[in-house]
Coordinates of C-alpha atoms in Angstrom, one line a residue:
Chain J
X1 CA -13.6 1.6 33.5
X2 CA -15.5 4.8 34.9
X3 CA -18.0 4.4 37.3
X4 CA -21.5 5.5 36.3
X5 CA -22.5 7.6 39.5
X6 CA -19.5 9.3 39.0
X7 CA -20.1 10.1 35.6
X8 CA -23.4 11.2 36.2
X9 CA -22.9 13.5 39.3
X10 CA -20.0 15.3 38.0
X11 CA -21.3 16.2 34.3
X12 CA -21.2 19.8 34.3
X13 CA -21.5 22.7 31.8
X14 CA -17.6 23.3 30.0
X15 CA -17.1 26.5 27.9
X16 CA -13.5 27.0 27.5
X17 CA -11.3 24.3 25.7
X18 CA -7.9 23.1 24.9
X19 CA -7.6 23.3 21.5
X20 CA -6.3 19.9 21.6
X21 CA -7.5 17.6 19.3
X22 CA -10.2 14.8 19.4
X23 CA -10.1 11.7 18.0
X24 CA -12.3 9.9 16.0
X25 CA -12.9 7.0 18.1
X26 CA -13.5 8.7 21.1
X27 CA -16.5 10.9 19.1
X28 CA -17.9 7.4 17.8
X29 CA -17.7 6.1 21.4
X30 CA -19.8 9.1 22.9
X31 CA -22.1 9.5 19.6
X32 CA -22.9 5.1 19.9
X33 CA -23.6 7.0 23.5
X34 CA -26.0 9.4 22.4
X35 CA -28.2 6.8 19.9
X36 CA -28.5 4.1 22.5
X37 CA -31.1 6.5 24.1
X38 CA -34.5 5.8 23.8
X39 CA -36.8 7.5 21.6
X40 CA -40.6 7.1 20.5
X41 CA -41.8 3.9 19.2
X42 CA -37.4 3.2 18.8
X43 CA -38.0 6.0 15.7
X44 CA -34.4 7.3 16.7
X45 CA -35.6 10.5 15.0
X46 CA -32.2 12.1 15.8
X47 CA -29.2 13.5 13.0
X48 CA -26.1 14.3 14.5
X49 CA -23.1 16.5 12.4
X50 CA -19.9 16.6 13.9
X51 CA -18.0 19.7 12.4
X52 CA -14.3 19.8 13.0
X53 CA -13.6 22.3 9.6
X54 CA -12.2 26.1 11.4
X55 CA -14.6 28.1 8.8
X56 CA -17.8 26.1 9.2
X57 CA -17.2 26.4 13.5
X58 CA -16.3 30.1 13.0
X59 CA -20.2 30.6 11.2
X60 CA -21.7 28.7 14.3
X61 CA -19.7 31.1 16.5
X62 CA -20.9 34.1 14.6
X63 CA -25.0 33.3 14.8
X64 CA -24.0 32.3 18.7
X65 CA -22.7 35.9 18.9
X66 CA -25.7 37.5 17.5
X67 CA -27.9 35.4 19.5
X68 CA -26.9 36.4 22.6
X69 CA -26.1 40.2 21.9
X70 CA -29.3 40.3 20.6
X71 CA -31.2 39.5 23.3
X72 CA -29.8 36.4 24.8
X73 CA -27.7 38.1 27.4
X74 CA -30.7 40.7 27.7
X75 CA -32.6 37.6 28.9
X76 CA -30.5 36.6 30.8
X77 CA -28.3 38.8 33.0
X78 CA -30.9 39.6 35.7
X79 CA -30.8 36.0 36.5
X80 CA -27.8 34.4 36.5
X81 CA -25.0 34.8 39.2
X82 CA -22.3 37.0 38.0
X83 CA -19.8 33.9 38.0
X84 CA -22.3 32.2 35.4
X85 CA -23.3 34.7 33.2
X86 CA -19.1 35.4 32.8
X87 CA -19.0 32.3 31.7
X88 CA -21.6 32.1 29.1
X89 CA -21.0 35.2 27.9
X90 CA -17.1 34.1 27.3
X91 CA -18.1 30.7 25.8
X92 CA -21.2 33.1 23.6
X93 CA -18.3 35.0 22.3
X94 CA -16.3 32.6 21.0
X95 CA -15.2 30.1 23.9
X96 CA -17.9 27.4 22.3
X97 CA -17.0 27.3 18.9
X98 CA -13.4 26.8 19.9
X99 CA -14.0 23.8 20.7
X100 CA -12.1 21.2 18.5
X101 CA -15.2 19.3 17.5
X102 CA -19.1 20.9 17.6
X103 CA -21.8 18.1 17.2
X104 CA -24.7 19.5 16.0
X105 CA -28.1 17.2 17.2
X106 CA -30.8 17.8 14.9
X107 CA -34.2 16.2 15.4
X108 CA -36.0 14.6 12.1
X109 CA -39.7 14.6 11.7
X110 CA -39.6 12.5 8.9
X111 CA -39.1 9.3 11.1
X112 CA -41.7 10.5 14.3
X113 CA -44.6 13.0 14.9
X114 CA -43.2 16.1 15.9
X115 CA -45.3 16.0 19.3
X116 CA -42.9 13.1 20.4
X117 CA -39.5 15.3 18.5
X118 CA -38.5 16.9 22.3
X119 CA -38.9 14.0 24.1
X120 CA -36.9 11.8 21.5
X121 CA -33.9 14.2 21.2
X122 CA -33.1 15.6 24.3
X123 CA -32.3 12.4 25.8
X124 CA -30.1 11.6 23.2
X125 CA -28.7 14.5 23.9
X126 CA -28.1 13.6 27.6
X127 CA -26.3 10.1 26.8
X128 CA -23.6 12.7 24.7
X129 CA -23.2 14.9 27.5
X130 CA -22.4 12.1 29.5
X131 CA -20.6 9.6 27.3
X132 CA -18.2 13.1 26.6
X133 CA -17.9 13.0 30.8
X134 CA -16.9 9.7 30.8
X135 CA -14.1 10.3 28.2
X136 CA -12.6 12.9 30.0
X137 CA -14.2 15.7 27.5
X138 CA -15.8 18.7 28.6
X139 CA -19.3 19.8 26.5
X140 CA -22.2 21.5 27.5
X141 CA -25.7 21.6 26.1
X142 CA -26.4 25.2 24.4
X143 CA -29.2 26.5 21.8
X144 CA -28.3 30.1 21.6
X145 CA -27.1 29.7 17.6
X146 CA -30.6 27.4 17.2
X147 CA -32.5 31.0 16.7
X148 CA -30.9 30.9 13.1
X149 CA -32.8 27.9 12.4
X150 CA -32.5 28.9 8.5
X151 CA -29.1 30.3 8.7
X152 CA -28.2 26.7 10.6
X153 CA -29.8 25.2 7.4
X154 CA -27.8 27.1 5.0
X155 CA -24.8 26.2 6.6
X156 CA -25.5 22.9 7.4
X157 CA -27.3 21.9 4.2
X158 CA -30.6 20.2 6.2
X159 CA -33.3 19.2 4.2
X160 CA -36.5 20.6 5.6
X161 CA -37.2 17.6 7.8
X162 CA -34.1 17.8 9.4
X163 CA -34.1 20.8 12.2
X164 CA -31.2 22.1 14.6
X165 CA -32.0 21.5 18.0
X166 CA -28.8 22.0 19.9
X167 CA -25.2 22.9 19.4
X168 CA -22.7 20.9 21.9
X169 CA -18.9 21.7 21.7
X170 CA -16.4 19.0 22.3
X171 CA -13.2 19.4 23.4
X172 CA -10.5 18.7 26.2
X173 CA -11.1 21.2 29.2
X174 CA -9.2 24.2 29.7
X175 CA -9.6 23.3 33.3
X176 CA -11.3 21.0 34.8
X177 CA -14.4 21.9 36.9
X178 CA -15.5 20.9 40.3
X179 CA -19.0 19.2 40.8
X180 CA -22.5 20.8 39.9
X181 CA -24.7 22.9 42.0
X182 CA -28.1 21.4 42.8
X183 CA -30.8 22.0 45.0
X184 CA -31.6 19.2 48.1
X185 CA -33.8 16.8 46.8
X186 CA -36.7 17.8 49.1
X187 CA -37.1 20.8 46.8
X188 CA -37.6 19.1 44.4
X189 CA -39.1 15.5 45.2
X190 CA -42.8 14.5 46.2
X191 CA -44.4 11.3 48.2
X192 CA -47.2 10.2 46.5
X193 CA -48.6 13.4 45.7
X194 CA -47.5 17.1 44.8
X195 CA -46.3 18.8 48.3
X196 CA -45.4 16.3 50.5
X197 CA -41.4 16.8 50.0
X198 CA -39.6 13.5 49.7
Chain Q
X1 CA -18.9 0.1 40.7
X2 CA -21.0 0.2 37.3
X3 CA -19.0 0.7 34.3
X4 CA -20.4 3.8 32.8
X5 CA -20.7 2.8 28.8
X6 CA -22.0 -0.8 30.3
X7 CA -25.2 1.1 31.6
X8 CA -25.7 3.4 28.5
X9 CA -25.2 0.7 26.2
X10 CA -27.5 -1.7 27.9
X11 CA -30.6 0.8 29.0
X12 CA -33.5 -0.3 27.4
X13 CA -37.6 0.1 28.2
X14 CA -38.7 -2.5 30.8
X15 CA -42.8 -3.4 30.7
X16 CA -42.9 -5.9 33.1
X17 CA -41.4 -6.1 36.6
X18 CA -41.2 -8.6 39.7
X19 CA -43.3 -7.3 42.6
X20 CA -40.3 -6.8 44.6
X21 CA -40.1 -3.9 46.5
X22 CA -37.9 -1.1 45.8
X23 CA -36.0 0.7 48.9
X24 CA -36.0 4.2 49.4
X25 CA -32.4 4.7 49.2
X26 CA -32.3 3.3 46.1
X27 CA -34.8 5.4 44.8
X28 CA -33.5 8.4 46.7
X29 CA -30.1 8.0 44.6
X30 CA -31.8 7.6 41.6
X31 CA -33.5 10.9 41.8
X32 CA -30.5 12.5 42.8
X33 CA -29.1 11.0 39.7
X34 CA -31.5 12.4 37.9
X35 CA -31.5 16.1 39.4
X36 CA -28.1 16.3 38.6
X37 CA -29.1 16.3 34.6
X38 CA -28.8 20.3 33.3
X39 CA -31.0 22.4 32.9
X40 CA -31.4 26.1 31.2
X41 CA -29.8 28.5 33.4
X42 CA -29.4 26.1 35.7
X43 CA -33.0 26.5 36.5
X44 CA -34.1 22.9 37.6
X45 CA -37.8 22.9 36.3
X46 CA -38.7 19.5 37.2
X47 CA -41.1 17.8 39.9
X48 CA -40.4 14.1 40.7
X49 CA -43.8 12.4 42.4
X50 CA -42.9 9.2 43.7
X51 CA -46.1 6.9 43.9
X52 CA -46.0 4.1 45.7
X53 CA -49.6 4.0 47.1
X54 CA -51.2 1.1 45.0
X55 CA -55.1 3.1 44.6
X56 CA -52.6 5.9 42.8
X57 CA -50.7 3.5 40.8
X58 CA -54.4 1.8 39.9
X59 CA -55.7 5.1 38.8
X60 CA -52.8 5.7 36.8
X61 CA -53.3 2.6 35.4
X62 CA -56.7 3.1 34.3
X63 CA -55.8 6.3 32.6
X64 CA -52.7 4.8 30.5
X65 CA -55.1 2.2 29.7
X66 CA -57.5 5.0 28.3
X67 CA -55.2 6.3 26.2
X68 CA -53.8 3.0 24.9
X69 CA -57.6 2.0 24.1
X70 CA -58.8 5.1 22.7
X71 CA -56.3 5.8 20.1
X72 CA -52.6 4.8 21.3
X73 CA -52.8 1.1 19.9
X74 CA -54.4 2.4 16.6
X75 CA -51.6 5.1 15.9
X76 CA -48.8 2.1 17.0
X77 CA -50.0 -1.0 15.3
X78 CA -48.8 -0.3 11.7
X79 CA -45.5 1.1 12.8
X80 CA -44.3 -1.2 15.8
X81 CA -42.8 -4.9 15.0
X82 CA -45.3 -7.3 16.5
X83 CA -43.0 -8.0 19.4
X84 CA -42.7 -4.9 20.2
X85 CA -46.9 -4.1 19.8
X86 CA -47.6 -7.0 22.2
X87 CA -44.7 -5.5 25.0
X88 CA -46.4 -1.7 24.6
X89 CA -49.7 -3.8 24.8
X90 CA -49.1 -5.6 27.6
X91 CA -47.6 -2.6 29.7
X92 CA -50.4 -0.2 28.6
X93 CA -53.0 -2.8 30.3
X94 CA -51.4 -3.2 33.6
X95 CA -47.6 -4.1 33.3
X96 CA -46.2 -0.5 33.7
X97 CA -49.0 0.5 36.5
X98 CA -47.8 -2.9 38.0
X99 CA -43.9 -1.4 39.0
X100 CA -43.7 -1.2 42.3
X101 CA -42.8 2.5 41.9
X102 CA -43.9 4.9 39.5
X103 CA -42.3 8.6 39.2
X104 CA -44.1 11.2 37.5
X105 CA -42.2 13.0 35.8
X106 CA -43.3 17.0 36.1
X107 CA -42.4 20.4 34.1
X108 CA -42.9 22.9 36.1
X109 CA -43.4 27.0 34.4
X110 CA -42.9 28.9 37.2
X111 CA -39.2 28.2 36.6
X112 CA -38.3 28.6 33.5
X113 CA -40.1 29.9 30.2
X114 CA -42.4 27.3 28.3
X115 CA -40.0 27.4 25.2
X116 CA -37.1 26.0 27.1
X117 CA -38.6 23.0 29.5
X118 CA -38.5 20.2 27.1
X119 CA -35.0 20.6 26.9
X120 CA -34.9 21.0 30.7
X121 CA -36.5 18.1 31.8
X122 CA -35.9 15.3 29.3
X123 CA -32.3 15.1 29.9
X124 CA -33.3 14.9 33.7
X125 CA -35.4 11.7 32.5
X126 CA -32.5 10.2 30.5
X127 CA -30.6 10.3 34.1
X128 CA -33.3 8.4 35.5
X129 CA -33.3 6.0 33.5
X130 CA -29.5 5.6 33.2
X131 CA -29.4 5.5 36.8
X132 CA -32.5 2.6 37.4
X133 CA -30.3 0.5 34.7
X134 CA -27.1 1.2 36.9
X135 CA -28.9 0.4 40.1
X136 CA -30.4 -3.2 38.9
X137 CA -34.1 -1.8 38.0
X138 CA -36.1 -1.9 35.3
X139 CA -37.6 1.7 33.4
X140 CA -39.4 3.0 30.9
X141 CA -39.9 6.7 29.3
X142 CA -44.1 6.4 29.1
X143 CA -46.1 9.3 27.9
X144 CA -49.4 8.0 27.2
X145 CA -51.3 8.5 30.8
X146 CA -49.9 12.3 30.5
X147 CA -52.8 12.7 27.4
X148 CA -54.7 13.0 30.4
X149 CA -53.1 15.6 31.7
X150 CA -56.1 17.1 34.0
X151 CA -56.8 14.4 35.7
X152 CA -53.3 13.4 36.3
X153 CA -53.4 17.3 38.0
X154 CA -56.1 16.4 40.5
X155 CA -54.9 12.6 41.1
X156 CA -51.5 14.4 41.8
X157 CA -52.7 17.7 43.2
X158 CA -50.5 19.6 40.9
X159 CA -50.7 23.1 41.1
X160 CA -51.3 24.9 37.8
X161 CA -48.1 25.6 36.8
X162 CA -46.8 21.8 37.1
X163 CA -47.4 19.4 34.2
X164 CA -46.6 15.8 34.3
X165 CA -44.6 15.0 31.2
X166 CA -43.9 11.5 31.5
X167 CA -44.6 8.1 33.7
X168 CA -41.4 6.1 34.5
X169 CA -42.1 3.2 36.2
X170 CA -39.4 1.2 38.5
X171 CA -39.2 -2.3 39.4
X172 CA -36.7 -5.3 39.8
X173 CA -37.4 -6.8 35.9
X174 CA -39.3 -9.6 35.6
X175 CA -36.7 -11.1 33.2
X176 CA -33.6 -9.3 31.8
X177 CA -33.2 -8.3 28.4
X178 CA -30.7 -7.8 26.2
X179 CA -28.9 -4.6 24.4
X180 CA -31.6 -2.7 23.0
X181 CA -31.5 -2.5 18.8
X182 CA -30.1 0.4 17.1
X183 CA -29.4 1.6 13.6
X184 CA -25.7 1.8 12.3
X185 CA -24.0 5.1 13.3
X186 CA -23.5 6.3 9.5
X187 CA -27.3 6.3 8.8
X188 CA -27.7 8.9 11.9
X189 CA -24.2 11.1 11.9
X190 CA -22.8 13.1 9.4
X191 CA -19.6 14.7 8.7
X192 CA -19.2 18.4 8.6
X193 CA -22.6 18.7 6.6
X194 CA -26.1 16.7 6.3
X195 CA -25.3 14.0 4.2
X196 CA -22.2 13.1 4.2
X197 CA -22.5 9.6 6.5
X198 CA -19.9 9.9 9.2

């Protein structure tokens, strides 16, 4: 038993991994997780492919590479802290893809309008991150390799319905990580109407 | 203590609540909940309105009510089961508007870049929902008042770089429901590559 609140306050972004493996019932448990979430009309436009093979992981890791030397860590390094952008750049350059297990979350217009895709997906997403908390895995939600939406497809075989949305590594932490950084609430919460902090 | 899986497993959308009223702490640890989803670069792009005020709820009302009437039902009715029509029906005209709390769920630009927000503020609506299932309450991801998405600015006040993404509404449920209904694992997850059923 794991405590929701727990769960939920403590879910946090992991980027190195043991290379321990994972089974196959815990990546069931966290992927019945991720398709209990709602979606649009219950469409559960949503494909998820769990890669565990060394070459088809090293491919993701190479179009993650590229993505964020060219440009990602361009974007990015004049606003992250130091201590984070370390860290992405380690887990950019190899540290996500070797995780044990990458899901790959695809959303599927053939089942919803792709208006509705984001908001169907990403939740989804969220009930993995989670369910991966509660089983004592670390994961974290990255895009960088979604640039190479075509090379994705190549690799990945989708059909053209079927697009990558994220990439979430799976895998037992190298170490495990204290709780997130968040701002108070009143930065972020309203009474009634914008700019009355809660 | 609330088992985590019990609360992911069970979350479903609630249309109909008691009029019960619904404290602040337990709103204020839902939010917090819900803050604690991730974000891109940690960025936090979201704006949580709490309404409680019942001429806001009523004009929120009118305007999911708008949108239901002037095209919603038409684009539903062939696809939903006729269950599920009436529920969206009767939540559309009144039910959702009738939670003692409603949060508006907000985007907000001036955070982050347009192309990343959907993925920053959906998993911050997952949490919300998770959490109002963990916490007793009843929830819903709606999206239909947010077609009106200038009016909602000046009912709100939003400024112009805030956007209200979805309406969740909160109540004690007027009856509980059971697990939500989801397809088998093997016709969403795949093994390695698209199309090889997990």
């Amino acid at each position: 038993m794991t405590d929701f609140f727990d769960v939920v306050l403590s879910q946090r972004a992991y980027r190195s991994f043991s290379p321990d493996p994972v089974s196959d019932a815990v990546i069931e448990r966290v992927l019945t997780a991720a398709t209990h979430a709602p979606s649009a009309e219950n469409t559960q436009p949503w494909a998820f492919i769990v890669i565990r093979e060394p070459e088809l992981r090293a491919r993701i890791g190479e179009l993650t590479q590229r993505a964020w030397e060219g440009g990602g860590r361009q974007f990015s390094a004049d606003r992250l802290t130091p201590a984070m952008l370390a860290d992405v750049h380690q887990g950019a350059l190899g540290g996500v893809s070797a995780a044990p297990v990458l899901v790959i979350v695809c959303g599927d217009t053939s089942h919803c309008v792709p208006a509705v895709l984001e908001a169907s997906v990403w939740p989804a997403v969220q009930n993995l991150l989670l369910a991966a908390t509660a089983s004592g895995l670390g994961s974290a939600l990255t895009t960088l390799a979604t640039r190479f939406g075509e090379e994705l497809r190549e690799v990945l075989e989708l059909p053209e319905h079927v697009q990558a949305m994220a990439v979430v590594p799976l895998g037992y932490p190298a170490k495990k990580l204290g709780p997130p950084k968040r701002l108070p609430l009143s930065e972020r919460a309203h009474r009634e109407r914008y700019g009355k902090p809660w």
